[in-house]
Each structure stands twice: as structure tokens, then as C-alpha cells.
Backbone as a printed PyTorch tensor [residue, N CA C, xyz], in Angstrom:
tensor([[[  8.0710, 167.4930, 195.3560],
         [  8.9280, 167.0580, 196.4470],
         [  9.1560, 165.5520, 196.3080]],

        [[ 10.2820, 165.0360, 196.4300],
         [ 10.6570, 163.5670, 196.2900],
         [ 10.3960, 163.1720, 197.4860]],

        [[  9.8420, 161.6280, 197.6310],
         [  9.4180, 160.7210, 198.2810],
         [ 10.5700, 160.7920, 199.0470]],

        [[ 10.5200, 160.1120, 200.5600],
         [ 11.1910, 159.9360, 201.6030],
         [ 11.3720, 158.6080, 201.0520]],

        [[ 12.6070, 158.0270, 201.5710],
         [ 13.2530, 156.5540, 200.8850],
         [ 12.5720, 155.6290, 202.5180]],

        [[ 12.4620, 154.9510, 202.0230],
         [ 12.6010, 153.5850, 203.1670],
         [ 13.2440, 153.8110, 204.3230]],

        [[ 14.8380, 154.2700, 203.8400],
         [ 15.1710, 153.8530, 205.1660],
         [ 15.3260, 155.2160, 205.6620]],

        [[ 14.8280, 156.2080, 205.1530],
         [ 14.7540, 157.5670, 205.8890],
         [ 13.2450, 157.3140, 206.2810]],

        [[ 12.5340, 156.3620, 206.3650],
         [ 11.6900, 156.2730, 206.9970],
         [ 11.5100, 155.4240, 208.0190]],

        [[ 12.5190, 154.7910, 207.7170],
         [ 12.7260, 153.6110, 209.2110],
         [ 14.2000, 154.6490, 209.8450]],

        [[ 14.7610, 155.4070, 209.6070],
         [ 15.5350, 156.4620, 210.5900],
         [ 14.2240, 156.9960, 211.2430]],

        [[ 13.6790, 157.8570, 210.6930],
         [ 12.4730, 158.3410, 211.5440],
         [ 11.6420, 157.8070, 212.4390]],

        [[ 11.0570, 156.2030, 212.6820],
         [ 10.6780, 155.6990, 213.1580],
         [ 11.6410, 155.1040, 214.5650]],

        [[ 12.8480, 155.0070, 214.2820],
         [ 13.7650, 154.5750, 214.7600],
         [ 14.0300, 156.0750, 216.0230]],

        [[ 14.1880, 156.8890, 215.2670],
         [ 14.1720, 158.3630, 215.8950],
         [ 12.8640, 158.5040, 217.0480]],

        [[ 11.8640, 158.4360, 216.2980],
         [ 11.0120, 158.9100, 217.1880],
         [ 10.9780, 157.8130, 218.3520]],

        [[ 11.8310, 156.5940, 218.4500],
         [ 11.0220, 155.6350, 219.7440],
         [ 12.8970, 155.6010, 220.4110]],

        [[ 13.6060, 156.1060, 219.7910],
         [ 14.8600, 156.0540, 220.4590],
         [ 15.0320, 157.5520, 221.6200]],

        [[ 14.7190, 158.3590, 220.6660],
         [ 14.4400, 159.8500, 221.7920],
         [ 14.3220, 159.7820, 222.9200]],

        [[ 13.0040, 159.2340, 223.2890],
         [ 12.3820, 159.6590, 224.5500],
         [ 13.0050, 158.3410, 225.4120]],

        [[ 13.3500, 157.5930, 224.8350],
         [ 13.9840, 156.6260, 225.2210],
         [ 15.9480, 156.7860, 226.1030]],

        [[ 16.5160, 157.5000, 225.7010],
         [ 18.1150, 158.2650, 225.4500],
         [ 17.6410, 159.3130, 226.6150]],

        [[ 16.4600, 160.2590, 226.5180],
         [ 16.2320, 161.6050, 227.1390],
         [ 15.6750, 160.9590, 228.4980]],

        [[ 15.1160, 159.6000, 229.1940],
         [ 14.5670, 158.7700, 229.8980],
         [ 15.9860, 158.4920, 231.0160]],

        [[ 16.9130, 157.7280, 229.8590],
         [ 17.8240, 156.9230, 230.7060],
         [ 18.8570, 158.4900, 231.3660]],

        [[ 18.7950, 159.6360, 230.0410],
         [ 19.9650, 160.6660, 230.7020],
         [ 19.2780, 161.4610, 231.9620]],

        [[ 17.8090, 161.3400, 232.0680],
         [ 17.4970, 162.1010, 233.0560],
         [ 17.5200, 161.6300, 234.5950]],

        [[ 17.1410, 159.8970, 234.2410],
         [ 17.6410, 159.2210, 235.4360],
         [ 18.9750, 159.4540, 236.2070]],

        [[ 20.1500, 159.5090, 235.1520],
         [ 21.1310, 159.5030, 235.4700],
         [ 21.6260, 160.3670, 235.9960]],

        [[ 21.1380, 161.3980, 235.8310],
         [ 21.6890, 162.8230, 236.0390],
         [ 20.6790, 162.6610, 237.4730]],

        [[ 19.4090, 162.6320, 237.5480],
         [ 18.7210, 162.8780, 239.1050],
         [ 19.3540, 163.0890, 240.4490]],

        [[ 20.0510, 161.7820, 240.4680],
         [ 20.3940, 161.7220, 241.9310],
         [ 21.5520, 162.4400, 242.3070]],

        [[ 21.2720, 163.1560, 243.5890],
         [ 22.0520, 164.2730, 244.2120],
         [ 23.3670, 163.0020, 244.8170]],

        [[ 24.4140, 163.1360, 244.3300],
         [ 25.6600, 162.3930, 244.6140],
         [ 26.6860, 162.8930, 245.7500]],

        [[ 26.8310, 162.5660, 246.8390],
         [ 27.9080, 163.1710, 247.7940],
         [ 28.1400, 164.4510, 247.3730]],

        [[ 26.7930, 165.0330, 247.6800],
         [ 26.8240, 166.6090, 247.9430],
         [ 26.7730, 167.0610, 246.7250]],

        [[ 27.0160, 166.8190, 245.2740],
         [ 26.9100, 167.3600, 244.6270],
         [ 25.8560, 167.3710, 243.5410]],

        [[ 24.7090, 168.6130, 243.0750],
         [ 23.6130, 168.1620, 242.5240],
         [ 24.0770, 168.7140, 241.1710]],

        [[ 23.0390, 167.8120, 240.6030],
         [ 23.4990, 167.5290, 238.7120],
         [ 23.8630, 168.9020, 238.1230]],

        [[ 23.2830, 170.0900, 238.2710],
         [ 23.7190, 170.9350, 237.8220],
         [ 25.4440, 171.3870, 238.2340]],

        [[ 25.6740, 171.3630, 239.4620],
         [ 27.2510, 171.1410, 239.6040],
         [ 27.9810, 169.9250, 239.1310]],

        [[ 27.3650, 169.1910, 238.7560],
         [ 28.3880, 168.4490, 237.8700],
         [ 28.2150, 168.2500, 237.0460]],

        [[ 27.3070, 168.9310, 236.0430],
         [ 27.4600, 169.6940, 234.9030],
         [ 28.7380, 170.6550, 234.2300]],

        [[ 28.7640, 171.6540, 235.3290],
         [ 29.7180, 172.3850, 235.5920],
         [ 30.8950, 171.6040, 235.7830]],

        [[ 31.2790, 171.0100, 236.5530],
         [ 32.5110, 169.7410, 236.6410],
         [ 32.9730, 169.4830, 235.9470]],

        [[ 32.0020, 168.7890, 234.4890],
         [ 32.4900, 168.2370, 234.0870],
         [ 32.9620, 169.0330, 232.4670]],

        [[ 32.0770, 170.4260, 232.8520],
         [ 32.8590, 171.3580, 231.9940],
         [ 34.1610, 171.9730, 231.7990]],

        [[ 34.1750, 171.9930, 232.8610],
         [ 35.6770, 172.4570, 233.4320],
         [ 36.2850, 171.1610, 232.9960]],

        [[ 36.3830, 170.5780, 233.7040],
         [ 37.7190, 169.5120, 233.3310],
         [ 37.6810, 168.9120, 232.1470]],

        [[ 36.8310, 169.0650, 231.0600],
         [ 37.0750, 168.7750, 229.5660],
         [ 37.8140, 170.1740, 229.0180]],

        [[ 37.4940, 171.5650, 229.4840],
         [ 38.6560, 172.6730, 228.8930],
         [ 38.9610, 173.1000, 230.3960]],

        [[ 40.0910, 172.6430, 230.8070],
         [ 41.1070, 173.9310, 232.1520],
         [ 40.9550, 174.7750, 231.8670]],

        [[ 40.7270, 175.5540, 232.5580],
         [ 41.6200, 177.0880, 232.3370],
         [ 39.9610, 177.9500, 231.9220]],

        [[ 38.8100, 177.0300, 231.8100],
         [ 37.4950, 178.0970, 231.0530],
         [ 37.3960, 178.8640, 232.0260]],

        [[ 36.7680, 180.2260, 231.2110],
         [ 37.1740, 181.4480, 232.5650],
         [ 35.1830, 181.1120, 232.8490]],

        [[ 35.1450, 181.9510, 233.5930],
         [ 33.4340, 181.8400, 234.2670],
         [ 33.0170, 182.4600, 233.0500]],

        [[ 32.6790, 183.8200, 232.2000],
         [ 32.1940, 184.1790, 231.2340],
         [ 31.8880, 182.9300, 229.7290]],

        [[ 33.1450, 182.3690, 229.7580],
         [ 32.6280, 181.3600, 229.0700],
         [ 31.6630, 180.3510, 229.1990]],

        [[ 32.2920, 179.6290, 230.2980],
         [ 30.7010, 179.0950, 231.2310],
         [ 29.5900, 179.8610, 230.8350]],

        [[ 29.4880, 180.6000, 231.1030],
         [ 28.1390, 181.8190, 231.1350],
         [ 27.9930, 181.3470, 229.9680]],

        [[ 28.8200, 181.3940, 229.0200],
         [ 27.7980, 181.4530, 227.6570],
         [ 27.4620, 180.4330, 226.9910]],

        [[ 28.4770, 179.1380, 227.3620],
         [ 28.4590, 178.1630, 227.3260],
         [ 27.1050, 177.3070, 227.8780]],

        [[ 26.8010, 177.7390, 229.0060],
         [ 25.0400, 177.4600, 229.5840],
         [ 24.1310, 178.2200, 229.6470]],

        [[ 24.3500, 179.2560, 229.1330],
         [ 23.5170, 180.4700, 228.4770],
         [ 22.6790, 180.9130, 229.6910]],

        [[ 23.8380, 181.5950, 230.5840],
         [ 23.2260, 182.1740, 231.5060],
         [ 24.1600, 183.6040, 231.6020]],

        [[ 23.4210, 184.0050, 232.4560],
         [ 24.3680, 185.7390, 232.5040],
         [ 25.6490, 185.3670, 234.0190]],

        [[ 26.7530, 186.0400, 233.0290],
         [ 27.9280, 185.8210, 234.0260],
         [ 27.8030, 185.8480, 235.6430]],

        [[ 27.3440, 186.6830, 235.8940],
         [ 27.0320, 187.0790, 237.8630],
         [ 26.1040, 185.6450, 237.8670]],

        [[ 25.3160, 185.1520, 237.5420],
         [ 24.8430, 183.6810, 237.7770],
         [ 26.0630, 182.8730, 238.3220]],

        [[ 26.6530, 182.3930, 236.9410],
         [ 27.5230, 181.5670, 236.5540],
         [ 28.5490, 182.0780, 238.1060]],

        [[ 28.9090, 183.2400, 238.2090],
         [ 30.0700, 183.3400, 239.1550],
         [ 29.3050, 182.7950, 240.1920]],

        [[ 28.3060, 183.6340, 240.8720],
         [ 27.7140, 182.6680, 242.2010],
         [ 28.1450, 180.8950, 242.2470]],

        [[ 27.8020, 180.3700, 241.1700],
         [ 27.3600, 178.8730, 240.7050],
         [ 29.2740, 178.3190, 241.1490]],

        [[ 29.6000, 179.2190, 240.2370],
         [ 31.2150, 178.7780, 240.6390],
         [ 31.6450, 179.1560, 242.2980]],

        [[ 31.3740, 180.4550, 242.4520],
         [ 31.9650, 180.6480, 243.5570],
         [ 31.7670, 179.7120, 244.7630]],

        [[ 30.5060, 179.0250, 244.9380],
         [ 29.5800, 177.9790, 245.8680],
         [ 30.7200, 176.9630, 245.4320]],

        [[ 30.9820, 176.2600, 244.0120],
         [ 31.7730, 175.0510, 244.0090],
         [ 33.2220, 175.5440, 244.3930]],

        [[ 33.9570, 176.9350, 244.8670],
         [ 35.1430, 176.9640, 244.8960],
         [ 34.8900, 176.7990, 246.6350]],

        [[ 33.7850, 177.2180, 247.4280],
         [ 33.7510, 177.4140, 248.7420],
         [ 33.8810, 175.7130, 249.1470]],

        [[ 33.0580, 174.7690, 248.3800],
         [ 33.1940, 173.2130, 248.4190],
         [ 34.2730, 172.6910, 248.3610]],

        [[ 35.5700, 173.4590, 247.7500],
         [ 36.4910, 172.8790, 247.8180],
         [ 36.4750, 171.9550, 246.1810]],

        [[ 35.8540, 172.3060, 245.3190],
         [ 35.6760, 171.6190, 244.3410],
         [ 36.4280, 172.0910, 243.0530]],

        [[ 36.3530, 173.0100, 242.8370],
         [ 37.2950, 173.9420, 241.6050],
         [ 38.0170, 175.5690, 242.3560]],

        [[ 39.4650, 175.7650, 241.4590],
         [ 40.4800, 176.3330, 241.6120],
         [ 40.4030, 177.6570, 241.0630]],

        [[ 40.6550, 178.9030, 241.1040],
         [ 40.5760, 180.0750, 240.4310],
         [ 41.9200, 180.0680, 240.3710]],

        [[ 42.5590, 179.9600, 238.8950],
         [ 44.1690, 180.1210, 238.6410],
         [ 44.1480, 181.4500, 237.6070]],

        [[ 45.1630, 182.2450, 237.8810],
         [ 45.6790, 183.2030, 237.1770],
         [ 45.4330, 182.3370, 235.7230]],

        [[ 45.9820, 183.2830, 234.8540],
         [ 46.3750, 183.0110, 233.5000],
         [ 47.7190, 183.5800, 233.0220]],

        [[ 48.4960, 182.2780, 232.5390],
         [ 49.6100, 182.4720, 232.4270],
         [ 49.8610, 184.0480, 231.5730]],

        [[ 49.4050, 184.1640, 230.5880],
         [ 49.4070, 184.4290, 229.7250],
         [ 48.3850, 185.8900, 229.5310]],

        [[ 47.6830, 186.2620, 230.3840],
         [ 47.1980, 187.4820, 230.5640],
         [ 46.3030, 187.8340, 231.8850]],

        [[ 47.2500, 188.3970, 232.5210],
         [ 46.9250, 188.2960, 234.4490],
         [ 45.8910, 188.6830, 234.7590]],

        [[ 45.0200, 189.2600, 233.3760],
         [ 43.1880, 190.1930, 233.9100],
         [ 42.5180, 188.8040, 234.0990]],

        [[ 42.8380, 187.5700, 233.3780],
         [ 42.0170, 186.4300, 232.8720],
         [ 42.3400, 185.5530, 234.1050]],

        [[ 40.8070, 185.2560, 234.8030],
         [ 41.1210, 184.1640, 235.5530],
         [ 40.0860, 182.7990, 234.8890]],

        [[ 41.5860, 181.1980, 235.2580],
         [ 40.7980, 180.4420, 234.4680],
         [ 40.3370, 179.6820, 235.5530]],

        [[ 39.7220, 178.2420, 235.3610],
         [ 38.8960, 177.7230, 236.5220],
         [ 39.8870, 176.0830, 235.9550]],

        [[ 39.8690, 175.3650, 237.0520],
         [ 40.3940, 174.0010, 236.9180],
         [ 39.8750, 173.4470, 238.8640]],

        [[ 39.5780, 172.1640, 238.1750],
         [ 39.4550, 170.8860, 239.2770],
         [ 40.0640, 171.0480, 240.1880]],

        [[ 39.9040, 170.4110, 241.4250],
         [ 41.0530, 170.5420, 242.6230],
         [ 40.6220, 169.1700, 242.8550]],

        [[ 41.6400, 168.7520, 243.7890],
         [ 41.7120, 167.2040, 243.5100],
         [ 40.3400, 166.6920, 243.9540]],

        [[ 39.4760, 167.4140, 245.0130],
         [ 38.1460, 166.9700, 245.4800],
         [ 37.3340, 166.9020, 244.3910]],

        [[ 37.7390, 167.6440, 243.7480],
         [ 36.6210, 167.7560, 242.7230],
         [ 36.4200, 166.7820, 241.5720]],

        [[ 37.9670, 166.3580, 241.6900],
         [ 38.1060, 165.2150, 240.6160],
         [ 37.6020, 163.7100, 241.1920]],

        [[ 37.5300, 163.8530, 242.1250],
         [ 36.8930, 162.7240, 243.6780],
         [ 35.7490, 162.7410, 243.1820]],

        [[ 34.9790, 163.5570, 243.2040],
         [ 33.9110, 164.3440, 243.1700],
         [ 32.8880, 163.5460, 241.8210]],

        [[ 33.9660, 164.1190, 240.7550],
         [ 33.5350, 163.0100, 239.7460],
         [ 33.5660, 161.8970, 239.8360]],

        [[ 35.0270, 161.3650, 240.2540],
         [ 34.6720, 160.0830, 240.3120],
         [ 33.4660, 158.8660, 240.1530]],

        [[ 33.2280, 159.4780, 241.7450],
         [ 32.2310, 159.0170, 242.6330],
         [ 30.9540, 159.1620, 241.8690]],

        [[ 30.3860, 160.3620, 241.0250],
         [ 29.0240, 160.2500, 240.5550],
         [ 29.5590, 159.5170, 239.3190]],

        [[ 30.4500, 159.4220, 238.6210],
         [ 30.4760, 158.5990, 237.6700],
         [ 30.3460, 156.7130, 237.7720]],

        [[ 30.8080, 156.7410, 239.0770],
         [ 30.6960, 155.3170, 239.6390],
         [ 29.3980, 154.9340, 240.0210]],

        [[ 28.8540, 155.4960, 240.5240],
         [ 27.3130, 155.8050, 240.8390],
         [ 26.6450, 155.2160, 239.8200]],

        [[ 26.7070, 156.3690, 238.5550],
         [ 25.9550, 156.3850, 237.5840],
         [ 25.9210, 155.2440, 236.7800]],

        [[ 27.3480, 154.1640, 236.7980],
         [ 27.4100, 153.1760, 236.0100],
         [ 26.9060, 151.7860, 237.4840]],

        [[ 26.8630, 151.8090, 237.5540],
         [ 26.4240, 151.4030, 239.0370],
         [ 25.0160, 151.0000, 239.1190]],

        [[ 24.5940, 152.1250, 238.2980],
         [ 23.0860, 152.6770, 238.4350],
         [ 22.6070, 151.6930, 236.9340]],

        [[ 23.0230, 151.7960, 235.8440],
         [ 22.9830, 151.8270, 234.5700],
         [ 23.0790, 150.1540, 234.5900]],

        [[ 24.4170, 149.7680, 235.3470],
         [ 24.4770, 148.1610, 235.0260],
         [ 23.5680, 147.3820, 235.8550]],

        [[ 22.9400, 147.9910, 237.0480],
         [ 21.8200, 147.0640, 237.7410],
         [ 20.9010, 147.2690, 236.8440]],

        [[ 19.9380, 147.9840, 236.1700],
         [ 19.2800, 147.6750, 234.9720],
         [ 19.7190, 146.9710, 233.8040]],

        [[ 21.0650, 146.7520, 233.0650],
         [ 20.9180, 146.1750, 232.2590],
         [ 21.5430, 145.2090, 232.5600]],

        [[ 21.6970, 144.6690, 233.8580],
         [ 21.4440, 143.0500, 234.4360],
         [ 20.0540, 143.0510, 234.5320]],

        [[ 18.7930, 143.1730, 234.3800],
         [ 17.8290, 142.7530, 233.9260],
         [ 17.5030, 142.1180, 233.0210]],

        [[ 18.0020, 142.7650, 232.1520],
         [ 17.8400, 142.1650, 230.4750],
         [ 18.4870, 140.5570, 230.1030]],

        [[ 17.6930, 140.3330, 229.2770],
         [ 18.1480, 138.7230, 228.6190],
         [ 19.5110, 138.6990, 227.8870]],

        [[ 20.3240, 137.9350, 227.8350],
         [ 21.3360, 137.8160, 227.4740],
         [ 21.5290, 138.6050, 226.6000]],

        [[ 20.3740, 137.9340, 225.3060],
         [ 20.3250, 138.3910, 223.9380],
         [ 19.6390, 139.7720, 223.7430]],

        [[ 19.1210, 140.5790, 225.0770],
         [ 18.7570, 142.3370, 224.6910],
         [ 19.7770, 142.2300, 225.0430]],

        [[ 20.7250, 142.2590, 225.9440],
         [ 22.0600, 143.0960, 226.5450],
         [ 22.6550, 142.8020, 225.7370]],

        [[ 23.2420, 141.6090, 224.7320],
         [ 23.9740, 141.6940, 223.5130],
         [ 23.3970, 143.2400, 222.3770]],

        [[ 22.1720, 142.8500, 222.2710],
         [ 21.9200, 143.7370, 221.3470],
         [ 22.1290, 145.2540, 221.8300]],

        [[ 21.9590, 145.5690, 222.9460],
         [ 22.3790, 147.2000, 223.8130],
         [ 23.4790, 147.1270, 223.4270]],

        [[ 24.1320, 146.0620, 223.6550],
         [ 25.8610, 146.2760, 223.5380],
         [ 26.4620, 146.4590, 222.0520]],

        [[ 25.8460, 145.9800, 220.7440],
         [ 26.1200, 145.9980, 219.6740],
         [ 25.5120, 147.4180, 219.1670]],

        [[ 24.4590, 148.4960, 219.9490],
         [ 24.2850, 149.5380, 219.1200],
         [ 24.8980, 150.5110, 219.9990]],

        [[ 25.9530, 150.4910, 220.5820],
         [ 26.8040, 151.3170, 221.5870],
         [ 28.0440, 151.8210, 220.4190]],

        [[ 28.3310, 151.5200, 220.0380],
         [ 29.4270, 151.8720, 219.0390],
         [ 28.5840, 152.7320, 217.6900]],

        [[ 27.3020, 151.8010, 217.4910],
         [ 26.8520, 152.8270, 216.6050],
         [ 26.2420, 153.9740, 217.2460]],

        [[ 25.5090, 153.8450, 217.4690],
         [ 25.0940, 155.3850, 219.0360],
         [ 26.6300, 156.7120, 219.1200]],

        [[ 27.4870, 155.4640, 219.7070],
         [ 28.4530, 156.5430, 219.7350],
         [ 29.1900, 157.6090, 218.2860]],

        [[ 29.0980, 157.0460, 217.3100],
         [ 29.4590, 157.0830, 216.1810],
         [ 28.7610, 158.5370, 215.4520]],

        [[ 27.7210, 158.7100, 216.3080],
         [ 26.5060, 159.5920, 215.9260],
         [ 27.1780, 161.0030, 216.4010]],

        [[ 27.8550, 160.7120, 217.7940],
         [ 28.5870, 161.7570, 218.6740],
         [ 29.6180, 162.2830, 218.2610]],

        [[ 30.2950, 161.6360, 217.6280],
         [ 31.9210, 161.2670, 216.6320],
         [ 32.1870, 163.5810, 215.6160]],

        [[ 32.7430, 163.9500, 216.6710],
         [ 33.0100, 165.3010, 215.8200],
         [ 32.1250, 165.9730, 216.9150]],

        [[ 31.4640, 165.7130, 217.5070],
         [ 30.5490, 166.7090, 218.6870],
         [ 31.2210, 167.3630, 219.7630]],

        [[ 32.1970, 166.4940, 220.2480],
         [ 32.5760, 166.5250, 221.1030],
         [ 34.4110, 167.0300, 221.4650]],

        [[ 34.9900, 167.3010, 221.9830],
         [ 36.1760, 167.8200, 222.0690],
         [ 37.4720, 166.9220, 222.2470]]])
């Protein structure tokens, strides 16, 4: 077996103290119950409004839960006034799910929150960490680059 190189050994090191570190700040973020809506519904939120139209079965499988879950889960955010049950243009058995304007409020607001939340901590930091947070944000993101839709 060939030796691990250097810098697959400073990735690994880098890995293991960045993890729990990433899994720290996303769990904070996600915690707090936001004008009524708790993280697992805006989970859901924010599923929906990256694909319109996902029917609940997808959801389902998408969070790997069994559909009659998923419908309850939806049906509670359609009673909130939060997401829409629209026909489908295109085959009338298929119903898809989309935002209603509360719901897009909805986000808003925990997204404002959350950065809210994020920049009173990194107004803590010394000039020169918050430079450096700020210079591995592009690489961080870069990592995501094809993950996402």
C-alpha cells in the first residue's frame, strides 16, 4: 500500500478538526424555533422552494421517511398557511407543493435570524480571524460546487 502524501495528511487533519467544527455552527443554526416555525419545517421549506412543484412522495424519499409521515408534516405546513397544493399541469393525478407567500416570509425571517445569529459571533473575532473565516468561505464553498441544484 503506498504511503499517504503530506498533504493528504494535512487534508485529514484539517478534516478531522473542521467537522465537528461545520456540524457545531449548523446545529446552532438550525436550533432555534423561528416565528413558529421549527427546523424540521424549514427543512421542508426550504425543499420545496429549491424544486416547485415536489410532490409529497418525493419529499418522502427525499428525507427518507414513509409518505403518510411526510403528508401529515406537509399537511400541518399547508394548515399554517405556509405551502400550496397545486394541480399539475401536466398530469391531474400529480399534486405538486410550492411556497405561499407566508411561507416565503417565513424564510425570510429564519434566514435573517440565522445571519443575525452567525454575525454576532463573528464580531467577536479579531480582525485578522474574521479575515481569515472570510478567505476560506469561497474555498469551503467550492467543496459544495456540483452538490447542489
Amino acid at each position: 500500500m503506498a504511503q499517504a502524501t503530506k498533504q493528504q495528511l494535512d487534508a485529514m487533519a484539517v478534516a478531522d478538526r473542521l467537522r465537528p467544527t461545520l456540524l457545531g455552527l449548523a446545529r446552532e443554526l438550525r436550533r432555534e424555533r423561528i416565528a413558529g416555525v421549527s427546523p424540521h419545517q424549514v427543512s421542508l421549506l426550504v425543499s420545496i422552494k429549491h424544486s416547485p412543484g415536489v410532490t409529497v412522495g418525493e419529499l418522502a424519499a427525499e428525507e427518507r421517511v414513509s409518505t403518510a409521515a411526510m403528508s401529515k408534516r406537509v399537511t400541518r405546513l399547508e394548515r399554517d398557511g405556509l405551502v400550496a397544493r397545486t394541480p399539475s399541469e401536466t398530469d391531474r393525478r400529480c399534486v405538486g407543493l410550492t411556497l405561499t407567500e407566508e411561507g416565503q416570509r417565513a424564510l425570510r425571517r429564519v434566514r435573517s435570524r440565522r445571519t443575525a445569529w452567525l454575525a454576532t459571533r463573528l464580531g467577536a473575532l479579531s480582525r485578522e480571524e474574521l479575515a481569515a473565516v472570510g478567505a476560506a468561505v469561497d474555498s469551503l464553498a467550492r467543496l459544495l460546487e456540483g452538490r447542489r441544484a
